[in-house]
């Protein structure tokens, strides 16, 4: 009973630490990985001592790495790699090799580390955190930016490079150096890999097909875990890394029709167990080094960042083709150490390549480098904000002359809504001028619609509005994507040309109120499409077409009346809430009356 209580106590401590610390770290924009590491530090022997022996959970926590590598293998389909081959194997390989050589050389020559230790140290620190980097980019909505796409490609190659590095550590340790070639061991390795390949090709798909037919979610989950853990166990029996076996299993199933099902089943376990791994790493971190050797720890952290950043800057600029601030943004996101360094260095310590003191310093260095990354990003954002740069626009668009005589309509923004307005006006031979600041949008609209009167120009500039002859127009259509830009354009047009009628695209009810106050007629961008979706849903549920149409019209009229009433009190939040409550009750009454009338008439 005592042992069971101890196990339960450990589980409770782990879960409590994760639940309390990780959301706080995410709220502070420090990332989940750093949150798990901090939780481990807090409950580890160097702080509170709630968990006195970090090694007691190491075997379970390593399953998180196994599942992570299986997911990475699943995502590395040959087709995807081929599409991204230049960025992945060009920029990615250059970054890992150059950074590994530089850091390894510094460790060997400056810090007098053994050559084998320097090789592992250089390549391990060359890797960045996939989870941390992608999360930071996603939080800042930069995944689709040029530096975001290149960062993804480099991280993808780093994930691939981690596999041979993990497999290389036992060879570098020289554990079997004096025993010569073990033929039986070699046959065991080749046979295990062959068994995984044959099983992955010919056995797994029929098995998944049978399991899928049962319709039992728990059996599907058990099968997915069996594939991953079973393959890892088989590879461990053959003397190969469990992680390498899991990666191989994922790679074989990358093109399987069950790939997404497998990923969805494994993902929750991977996240939890990988979090457990990071907590165990944090538990093993010796925080006392910050007190006893603060200059050494901080110095190593700065050296790591200062060695990686120039390489990333050069790779981003000369191989990735980034310009302006993008290489620096890339360098800041990827300058810290990564989660695979924890895995690699832990194995290196177990194999005798790292001294315990060196391992403790490196773990603390990587953790601090990750903690500094969000601060560097905030600093860089502030620097970039002080020096705003104009968009690069080809000369042909800068010098584009607006040569339409007396347009009746001026459209600002040729996106999802503006282009439809433009096509309808053109079909009716109504003269108009359309303005946009996105060169790609202008080129696409012209290619689809022939010589459309669409010109490059910022509608927030009075001289552009004058060149577009807005003063002679009857209507100004503000159809830009950004609500604030739309509002500012409406204000400017209303101030310069008060006689021009303005129709503006509105994103939300609060945006509607602002546009009405600015003198525009707002059109909610999703309102009418939502009404049509609702009408089709009612028809599909068996409601007669006449009644469905009447209900939709009733809702539209009622909502427009409520919107008008709320606009009168929109400065008073309590009055708006009260209006919404009364409107909800009134709408139910109206709908019930329409339904009763329909039943009576039928």
mmCIF file of C-alpha atoms in Angstrom, residues 53 247 316 338 416 433 444 447 483 485 559:
data_model
loop_
_atom_site.group_PDB
_atom_site.id
_atom_site.type_symbol
_atom_site.label_atom_id
_atom_site.label_comp_id
_atom_site.label_asym_id
_atom_site.label_seq_id
_atom_site.Cartn_x
_atom_site.Cartn_y
_atom_site.Cartn_z
ATOM 1 C CA UNK A 53 14.693 10.939 -7.362
ATOM 2 C CA UNK A 247 10.778 7.078 -36.176
ATOM 3 C CA UNK A 316 18.395 33.141 -43.993
ATOM 4 C CA UNK A 338 16.091 22.576 -28.381
ATOM 5 C CA UNK A 416 -13.342 38.652 -51.164
ATOM 6 C CA UNK A 433 -12.421 52.558 -60.120
ATOM 7 C CA UNK A 444 -4.964 38.236 -60.073
ATOM 8 C CA UNK A 447 -5.840 38.236 -65.123
ATOM 9 C CA UNK A 483 -11.636 46.781 -39.948
ATOM 10 C CA UNK A 485 -8.319 50.559 -42.179
ATOM 11 C CA UNK A 559 -31.888 41.519 -36.001
#
